[in-house]
GROMACS .gro file of N, CA and C in nm:
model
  423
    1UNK      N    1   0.083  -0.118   0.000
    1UNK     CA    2   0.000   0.000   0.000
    1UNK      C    3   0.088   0.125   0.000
    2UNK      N    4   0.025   0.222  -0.032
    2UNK     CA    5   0.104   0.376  -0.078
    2UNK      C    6   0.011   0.456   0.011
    3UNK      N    7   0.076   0.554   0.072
    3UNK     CA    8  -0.018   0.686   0.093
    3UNK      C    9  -0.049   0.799   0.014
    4UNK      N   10  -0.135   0.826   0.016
    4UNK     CA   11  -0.254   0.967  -0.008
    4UNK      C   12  -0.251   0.904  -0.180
    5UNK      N   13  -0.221   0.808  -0.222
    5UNK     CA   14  -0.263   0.760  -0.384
    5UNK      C   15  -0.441   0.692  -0.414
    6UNK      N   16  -0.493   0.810  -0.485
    6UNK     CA   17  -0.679   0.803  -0.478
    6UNK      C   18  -0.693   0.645  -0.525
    7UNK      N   19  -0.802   0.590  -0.414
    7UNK     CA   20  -0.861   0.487  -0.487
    7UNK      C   21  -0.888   0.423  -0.609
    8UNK      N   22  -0.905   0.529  -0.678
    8UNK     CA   23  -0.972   0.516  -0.826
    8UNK      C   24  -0.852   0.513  -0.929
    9UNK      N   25  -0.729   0.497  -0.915
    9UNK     CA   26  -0.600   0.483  -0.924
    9UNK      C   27  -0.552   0.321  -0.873
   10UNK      N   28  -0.551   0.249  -0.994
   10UNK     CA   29  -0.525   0.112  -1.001
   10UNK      C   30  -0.363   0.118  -1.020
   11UNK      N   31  -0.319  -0.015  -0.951
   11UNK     CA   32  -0.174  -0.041  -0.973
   11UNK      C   33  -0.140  -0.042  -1.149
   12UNK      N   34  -0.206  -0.091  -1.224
   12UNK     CA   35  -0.236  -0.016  -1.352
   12UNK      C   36  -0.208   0.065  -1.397
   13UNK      N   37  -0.288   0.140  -1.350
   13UNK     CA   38  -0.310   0.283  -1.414
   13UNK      C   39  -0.225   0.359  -1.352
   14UNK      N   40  -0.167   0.349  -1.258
   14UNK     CA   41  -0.055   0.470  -1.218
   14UNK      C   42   0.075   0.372  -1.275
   15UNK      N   43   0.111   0.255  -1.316
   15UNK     CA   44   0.215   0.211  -1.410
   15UNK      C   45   0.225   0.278  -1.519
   16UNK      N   46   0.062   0.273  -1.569
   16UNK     CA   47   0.032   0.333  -1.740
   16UNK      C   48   0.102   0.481  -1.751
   17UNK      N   49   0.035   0.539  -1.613
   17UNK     CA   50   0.066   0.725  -1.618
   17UNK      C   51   0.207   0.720  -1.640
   18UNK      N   52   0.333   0.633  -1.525
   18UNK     CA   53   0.434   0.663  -1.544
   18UNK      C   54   0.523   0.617  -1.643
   19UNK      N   55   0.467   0.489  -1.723
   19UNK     CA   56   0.512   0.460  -1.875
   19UNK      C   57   0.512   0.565  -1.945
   20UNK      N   58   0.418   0.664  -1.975
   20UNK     CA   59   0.426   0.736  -2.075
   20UNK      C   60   0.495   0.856  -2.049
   21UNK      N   61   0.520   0.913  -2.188
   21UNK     CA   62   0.655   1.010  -2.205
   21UNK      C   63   0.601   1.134  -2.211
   22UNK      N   64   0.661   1.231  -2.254
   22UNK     CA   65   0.593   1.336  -2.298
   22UNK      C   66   0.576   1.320  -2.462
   23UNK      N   67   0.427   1.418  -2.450
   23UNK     CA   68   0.361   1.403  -2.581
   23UNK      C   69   0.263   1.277  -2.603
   24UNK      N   70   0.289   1.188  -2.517
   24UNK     CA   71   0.174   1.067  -2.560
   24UNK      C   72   0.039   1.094  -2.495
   25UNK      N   73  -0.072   1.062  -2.520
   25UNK     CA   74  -0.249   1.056  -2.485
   25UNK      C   75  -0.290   0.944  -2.399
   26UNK      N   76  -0.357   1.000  -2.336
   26UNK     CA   77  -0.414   0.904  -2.276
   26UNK      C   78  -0.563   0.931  -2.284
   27UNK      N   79  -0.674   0.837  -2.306
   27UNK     CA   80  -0.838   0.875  -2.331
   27UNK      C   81  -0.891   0.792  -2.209
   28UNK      N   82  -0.989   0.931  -2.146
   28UNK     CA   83  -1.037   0.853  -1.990
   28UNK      C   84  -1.201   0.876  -2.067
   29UNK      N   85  -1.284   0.769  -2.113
   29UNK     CA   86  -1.344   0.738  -2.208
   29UNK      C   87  -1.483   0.668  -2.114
   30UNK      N   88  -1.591   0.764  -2.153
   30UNK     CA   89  -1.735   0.740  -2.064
   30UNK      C   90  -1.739   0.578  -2.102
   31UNK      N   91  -1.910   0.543  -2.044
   31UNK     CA   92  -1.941   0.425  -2.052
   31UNK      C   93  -1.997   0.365  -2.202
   32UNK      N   94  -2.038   0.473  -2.267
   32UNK     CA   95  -2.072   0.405  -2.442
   32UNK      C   96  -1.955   0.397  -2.493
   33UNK      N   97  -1.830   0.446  -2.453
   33UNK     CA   98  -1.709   0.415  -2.584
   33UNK      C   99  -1.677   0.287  -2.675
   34UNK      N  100  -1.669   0.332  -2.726
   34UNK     CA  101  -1.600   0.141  -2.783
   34UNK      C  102  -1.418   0.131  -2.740
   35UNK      N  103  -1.437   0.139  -2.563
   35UNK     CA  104  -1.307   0.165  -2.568
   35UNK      C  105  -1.228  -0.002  -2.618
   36UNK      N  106  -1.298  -0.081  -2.571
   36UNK     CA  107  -1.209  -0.276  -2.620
   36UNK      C  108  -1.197  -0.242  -2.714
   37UNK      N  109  -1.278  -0.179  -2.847
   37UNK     CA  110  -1.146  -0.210  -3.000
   37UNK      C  111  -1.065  -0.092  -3.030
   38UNK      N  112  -1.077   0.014  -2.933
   38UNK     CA  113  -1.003   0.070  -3.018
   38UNK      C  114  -0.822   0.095  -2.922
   39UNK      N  115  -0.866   0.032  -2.813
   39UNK     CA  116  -0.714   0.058  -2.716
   39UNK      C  117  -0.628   0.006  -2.773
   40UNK      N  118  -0.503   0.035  -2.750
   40UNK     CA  119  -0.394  -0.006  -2.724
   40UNK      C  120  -0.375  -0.118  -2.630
   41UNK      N  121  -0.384  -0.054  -2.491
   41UNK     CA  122  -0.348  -0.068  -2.386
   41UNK      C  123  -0.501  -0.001  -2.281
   42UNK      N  124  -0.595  -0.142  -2.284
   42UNK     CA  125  -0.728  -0.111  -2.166
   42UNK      C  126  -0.686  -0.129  -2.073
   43UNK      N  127  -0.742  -0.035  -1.963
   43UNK     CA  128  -0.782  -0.011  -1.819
   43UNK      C  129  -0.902   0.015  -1.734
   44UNK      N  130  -0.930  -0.078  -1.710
   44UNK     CA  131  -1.078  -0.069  -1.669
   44UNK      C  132  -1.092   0.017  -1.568
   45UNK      N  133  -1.147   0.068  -1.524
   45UNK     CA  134  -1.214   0.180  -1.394
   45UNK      C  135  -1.375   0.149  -1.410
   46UNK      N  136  -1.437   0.082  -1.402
   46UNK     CA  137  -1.567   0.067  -1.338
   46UNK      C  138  -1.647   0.088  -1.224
   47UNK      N  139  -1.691   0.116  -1.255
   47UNK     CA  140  -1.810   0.198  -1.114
   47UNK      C  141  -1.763   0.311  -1.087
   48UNK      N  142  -1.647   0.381  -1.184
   48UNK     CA  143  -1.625   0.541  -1.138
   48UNK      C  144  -1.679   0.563  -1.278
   49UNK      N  145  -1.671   0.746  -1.273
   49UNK     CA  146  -1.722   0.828  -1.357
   49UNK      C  147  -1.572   0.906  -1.411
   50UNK      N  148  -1.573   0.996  -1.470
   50UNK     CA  149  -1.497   1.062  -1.554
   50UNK      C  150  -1.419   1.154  -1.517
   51UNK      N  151  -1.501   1.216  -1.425
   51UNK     CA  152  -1.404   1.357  -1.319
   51UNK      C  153  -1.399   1.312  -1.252
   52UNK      N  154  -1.399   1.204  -1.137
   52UNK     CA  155  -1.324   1.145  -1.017
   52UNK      C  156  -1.230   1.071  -1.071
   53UNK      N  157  -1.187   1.025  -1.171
   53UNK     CA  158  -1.072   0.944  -1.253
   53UNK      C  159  -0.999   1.058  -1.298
   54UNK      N  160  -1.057   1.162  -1.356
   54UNK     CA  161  -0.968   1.303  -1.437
   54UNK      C  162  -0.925   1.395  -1.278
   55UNK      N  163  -0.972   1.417  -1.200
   55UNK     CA  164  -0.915   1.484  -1.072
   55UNK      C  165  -0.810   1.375  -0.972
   56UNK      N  166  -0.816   1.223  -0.993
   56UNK     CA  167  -0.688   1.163  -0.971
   56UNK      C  168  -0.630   1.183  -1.052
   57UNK      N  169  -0.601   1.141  -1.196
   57UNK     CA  170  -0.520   1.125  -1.237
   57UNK      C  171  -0.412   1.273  -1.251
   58UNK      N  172  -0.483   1.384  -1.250
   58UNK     CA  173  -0.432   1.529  -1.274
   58UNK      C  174  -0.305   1.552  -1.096
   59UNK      N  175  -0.348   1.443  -1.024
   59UNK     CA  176  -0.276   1.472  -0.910
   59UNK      C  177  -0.100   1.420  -0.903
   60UNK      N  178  -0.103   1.334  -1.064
   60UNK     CA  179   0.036   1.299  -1.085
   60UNK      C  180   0.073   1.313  -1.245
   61UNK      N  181  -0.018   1.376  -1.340
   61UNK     CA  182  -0.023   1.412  -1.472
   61UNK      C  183   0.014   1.573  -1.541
   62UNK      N  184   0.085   1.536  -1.581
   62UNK     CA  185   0.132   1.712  -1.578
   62UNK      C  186   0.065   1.729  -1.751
   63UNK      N  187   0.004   1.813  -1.764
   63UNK     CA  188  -0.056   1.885  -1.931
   63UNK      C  189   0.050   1.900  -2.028
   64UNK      N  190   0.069   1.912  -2.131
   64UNK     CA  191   0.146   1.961  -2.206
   64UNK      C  192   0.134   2.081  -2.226
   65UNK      N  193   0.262   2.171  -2.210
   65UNK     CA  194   0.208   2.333  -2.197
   65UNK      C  195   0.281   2.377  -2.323
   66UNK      N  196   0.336   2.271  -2.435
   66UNK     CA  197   0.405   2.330  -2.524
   66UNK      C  198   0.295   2.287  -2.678
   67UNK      N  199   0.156   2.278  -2.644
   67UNK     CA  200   0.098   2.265  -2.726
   67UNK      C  201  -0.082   2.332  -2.695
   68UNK      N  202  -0.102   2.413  -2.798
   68UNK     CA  203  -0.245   2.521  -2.738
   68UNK      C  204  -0.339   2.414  -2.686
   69UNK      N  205  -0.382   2.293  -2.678
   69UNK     CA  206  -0.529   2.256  -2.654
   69UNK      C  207  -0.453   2.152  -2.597
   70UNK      N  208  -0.420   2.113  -2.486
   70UNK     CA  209  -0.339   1.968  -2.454
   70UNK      C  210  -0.477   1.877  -2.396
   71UNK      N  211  -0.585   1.927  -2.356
   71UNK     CA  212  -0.743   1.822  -2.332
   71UNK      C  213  -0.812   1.833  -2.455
   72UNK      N  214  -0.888   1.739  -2.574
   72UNK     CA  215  -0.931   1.727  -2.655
   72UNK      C  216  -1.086   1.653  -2.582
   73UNK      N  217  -1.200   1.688  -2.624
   73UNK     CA  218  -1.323   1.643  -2.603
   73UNK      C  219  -1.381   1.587  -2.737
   74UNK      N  220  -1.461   1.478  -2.736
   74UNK     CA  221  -1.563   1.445  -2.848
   74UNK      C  222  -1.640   1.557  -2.871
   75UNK      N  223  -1.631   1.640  -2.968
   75UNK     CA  224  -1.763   1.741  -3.032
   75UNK      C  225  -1.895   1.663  -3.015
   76UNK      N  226  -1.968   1.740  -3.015
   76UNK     CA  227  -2.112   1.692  -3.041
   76UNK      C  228  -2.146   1.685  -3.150
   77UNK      N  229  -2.206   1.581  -3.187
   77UNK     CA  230  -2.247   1.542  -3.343
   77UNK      C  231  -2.331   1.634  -3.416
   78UNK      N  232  -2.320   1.715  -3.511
   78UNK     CA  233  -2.368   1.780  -3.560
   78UNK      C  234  -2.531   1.734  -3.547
   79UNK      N  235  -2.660   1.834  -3.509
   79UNK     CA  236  -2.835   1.802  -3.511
   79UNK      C  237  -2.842   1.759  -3.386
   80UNK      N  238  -2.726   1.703  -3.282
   80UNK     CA  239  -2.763   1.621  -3.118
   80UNK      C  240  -2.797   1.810  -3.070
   81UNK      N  241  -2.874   1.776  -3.011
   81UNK     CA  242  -2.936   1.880  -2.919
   81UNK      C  243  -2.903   1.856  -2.745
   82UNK      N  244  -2.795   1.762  -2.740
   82UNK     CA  245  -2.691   1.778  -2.643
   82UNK      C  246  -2.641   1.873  -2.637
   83UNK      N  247  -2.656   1.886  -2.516
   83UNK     CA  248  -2.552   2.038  -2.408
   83UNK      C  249  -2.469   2.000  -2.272
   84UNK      N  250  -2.367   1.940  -2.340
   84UNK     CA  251  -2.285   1.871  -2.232
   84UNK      C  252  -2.264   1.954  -2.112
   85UNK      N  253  -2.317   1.919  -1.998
   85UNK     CA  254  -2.281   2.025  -1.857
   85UNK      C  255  -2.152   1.955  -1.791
   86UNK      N  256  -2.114   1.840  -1.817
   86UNK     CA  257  -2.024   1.784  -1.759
   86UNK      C  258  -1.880   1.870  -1.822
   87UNK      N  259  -1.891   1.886  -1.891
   87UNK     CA  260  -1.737   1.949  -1.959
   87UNK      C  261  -1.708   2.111  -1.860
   88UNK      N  262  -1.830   2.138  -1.811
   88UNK     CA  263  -1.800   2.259  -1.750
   88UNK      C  264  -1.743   2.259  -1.594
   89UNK      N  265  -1.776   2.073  -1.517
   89UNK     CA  266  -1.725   1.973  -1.456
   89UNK      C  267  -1.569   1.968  -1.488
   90UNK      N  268  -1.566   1.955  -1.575
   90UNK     CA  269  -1.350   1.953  -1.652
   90UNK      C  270  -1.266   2.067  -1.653
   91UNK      N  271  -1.346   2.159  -1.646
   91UNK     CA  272  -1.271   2.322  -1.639
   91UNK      C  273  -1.245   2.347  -1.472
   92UNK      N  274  -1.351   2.289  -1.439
   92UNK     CA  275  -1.336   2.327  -1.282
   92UNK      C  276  -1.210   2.214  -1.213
   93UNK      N  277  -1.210   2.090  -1.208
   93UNK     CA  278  -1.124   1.995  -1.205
   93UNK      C  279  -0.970   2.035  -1.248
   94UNK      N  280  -0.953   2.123  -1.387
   94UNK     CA  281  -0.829   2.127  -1.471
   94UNK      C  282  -0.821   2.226  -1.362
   95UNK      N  283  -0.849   2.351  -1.364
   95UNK     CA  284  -0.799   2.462  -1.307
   95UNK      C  285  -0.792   2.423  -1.154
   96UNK      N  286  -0.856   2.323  -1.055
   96UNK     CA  287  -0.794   2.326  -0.975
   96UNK      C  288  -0.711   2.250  -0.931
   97UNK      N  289  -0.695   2.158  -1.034
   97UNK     CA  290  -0.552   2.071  -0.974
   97UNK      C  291  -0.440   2.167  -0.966
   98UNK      N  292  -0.443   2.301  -1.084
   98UNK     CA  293  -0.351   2.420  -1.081
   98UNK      C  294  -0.254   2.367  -1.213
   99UNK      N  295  -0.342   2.255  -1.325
   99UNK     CA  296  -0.289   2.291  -1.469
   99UNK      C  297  -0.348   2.412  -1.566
  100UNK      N  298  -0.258   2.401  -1.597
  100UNK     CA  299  -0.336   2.546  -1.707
  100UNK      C  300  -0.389   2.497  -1.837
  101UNK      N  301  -0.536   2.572  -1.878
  101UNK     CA  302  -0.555   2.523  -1.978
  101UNK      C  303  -0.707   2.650  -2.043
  102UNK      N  304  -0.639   2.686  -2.162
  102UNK     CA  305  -0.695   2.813  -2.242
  102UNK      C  306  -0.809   2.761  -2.271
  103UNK      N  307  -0.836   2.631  -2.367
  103UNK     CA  308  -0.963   2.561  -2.431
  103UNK      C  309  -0.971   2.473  -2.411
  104UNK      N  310  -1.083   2.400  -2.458
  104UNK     CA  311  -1.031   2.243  -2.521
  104UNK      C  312  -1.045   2.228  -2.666
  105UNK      N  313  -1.017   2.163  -2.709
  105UNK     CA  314  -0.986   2.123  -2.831
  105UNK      C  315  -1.079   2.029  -2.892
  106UNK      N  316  -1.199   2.080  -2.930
  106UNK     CA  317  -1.339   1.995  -2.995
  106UNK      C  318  -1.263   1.911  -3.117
  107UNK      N  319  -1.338   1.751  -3.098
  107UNK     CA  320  -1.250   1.683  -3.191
  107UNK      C  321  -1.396   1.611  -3.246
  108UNK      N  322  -1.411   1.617  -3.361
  108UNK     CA  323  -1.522   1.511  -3.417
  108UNK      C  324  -1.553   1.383  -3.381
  109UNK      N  325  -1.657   1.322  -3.389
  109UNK     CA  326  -1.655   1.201  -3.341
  109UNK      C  327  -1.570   1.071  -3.364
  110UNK      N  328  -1.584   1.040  -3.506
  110UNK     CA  329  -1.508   1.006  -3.575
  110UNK      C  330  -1.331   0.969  -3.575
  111UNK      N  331  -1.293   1.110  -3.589
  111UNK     CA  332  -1.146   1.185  -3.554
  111UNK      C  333  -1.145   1.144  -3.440
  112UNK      N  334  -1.232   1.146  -3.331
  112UNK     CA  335  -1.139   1.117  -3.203
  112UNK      C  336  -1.152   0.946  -3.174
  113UNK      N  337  -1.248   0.875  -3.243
  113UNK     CA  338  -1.187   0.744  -3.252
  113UNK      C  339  -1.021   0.707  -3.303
  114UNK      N  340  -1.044   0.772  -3.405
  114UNK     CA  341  -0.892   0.751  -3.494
  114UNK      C  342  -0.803   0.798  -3.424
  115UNK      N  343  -0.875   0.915  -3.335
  115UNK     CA  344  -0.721   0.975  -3.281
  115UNK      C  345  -0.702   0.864  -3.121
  116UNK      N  346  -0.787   0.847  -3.059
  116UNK     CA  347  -0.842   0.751  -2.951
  116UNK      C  348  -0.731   0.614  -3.000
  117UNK      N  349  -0.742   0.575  -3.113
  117UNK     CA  350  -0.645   0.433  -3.173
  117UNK      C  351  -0.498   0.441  -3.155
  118UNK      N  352  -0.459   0.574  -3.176
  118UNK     CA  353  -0.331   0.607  -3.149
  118UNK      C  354  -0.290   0.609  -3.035
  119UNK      N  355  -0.378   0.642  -2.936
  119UNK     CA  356  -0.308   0.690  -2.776
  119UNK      C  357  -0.271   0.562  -2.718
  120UNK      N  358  -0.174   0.577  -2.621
  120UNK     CA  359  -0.109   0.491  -2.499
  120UNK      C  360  -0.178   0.391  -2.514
  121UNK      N  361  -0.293   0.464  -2.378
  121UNK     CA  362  -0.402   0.346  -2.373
  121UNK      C  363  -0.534   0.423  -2.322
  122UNK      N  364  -0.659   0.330  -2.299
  122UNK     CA  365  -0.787   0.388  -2.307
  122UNK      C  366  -0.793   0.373  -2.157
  123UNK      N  367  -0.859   0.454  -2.065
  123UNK     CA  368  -0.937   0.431  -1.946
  123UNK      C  369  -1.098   0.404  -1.947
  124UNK      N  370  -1.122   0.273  -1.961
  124UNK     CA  371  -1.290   0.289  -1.979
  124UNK      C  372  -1.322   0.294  -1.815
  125UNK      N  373  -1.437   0.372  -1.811
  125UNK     CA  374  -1.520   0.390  -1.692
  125UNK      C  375  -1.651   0.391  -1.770
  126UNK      N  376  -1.729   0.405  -1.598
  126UNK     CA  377  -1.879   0.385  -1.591
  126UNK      C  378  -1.938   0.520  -1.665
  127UNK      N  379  -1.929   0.625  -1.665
  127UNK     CA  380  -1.953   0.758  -1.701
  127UNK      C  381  -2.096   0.730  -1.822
  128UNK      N  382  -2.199   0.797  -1.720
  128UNK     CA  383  -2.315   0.745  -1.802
  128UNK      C  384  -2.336   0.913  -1.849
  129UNK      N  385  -2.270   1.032  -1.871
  129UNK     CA  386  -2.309   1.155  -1.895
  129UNK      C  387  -2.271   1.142  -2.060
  130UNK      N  388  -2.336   1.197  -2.156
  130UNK     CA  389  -2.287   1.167  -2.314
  130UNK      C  390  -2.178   1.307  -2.286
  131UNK      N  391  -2.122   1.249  -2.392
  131UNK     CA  392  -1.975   1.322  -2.459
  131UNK      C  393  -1.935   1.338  -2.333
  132UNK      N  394  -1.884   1.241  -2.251
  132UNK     CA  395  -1.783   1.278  -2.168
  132UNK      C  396  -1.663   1.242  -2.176
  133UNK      N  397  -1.656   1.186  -2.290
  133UNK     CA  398  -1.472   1.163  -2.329
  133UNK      C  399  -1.352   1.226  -2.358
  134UNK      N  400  -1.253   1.236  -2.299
  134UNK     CA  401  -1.149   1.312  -2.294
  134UNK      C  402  -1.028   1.250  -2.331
  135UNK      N  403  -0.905   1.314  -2.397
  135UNK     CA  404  -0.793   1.282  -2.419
  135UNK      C  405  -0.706   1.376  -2.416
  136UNK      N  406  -0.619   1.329  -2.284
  136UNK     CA  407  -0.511   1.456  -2.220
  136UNK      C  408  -0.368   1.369  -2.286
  137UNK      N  409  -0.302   1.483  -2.333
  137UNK     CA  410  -0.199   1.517  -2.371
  137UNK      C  411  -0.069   1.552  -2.239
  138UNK      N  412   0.025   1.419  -2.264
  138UNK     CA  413   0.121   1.431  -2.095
  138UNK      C  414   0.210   1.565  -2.135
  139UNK      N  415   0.269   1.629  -2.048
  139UNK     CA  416   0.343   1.732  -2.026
  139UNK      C  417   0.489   1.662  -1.991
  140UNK      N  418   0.525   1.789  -1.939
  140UNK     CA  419   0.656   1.741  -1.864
  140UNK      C  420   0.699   1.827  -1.751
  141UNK      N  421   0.726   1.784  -1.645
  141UNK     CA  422   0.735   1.818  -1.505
  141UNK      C  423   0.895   1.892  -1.475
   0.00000   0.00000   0.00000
């Protein structure tokens, strides 16, 4: 056992965080994703949601500050009359872990599968809120 390391932080997933380099993605990916085909490298988190997984993981994840949008979100599908309130959930989370971050970076649905194929690896969770999928971009400390 470790101290003050959040629950929701699997021996896993804090391996995964410290495998990766700077510049690689990681997608912490609601409960509709198709995260099994499109990972790399799955990590399950079940029975959590999206910002209690994104406010651990930000407690040992540093942003990339050498690129404008280092959090990328699924856009909303063009005609969905979705109004994601959770993303306004992610601004509050980013800014207070005390990373910095100007926007996010709306990514098509589509595009962020393809881009989702490329990253590290996927975090699927329970996250029953639509478009709550995210893909943070590591920094360097």
């Amino acid at each position: 056992m470790l101290k003050n390391v959040p629950t929701v932080i699997s021996p896993e997933l804090m391996k995964t965080l410290m495998e990766m380099g700077h510049g690689d993605e990681i997608v912490i990916a609601d409960g509709n994703f198709p995260a099994a085909s499109v990972a790399q490298r799955l990590i399950r988190c079940d029975g959590h949601g999206v910002p209690e997984v994104l406010e651990a993981v930000l407690k040992f994840f540093p942003l990339d500050i050498y690129v404008d949008k280092p959090v990328a979100l699924m856009a909303v599908v063009q005609g969905d009359k979705t109004k994601p309130t959770i993303w306004e959930q992610y601004r509050k989370i980013i800014s207070s872990s005390g990373e910095t971050l100007t926007d996010f970076d709306f990514v098509e649905r589509f595009a962020f599968y393809e881009r989702a194929k490329k990253a590290y690896a996927v975090v699927a969770t329970s996250e029953k809120a639509l478009y709550a999928n995210m893909i943070l971009k590591k920094g360097v400390i």
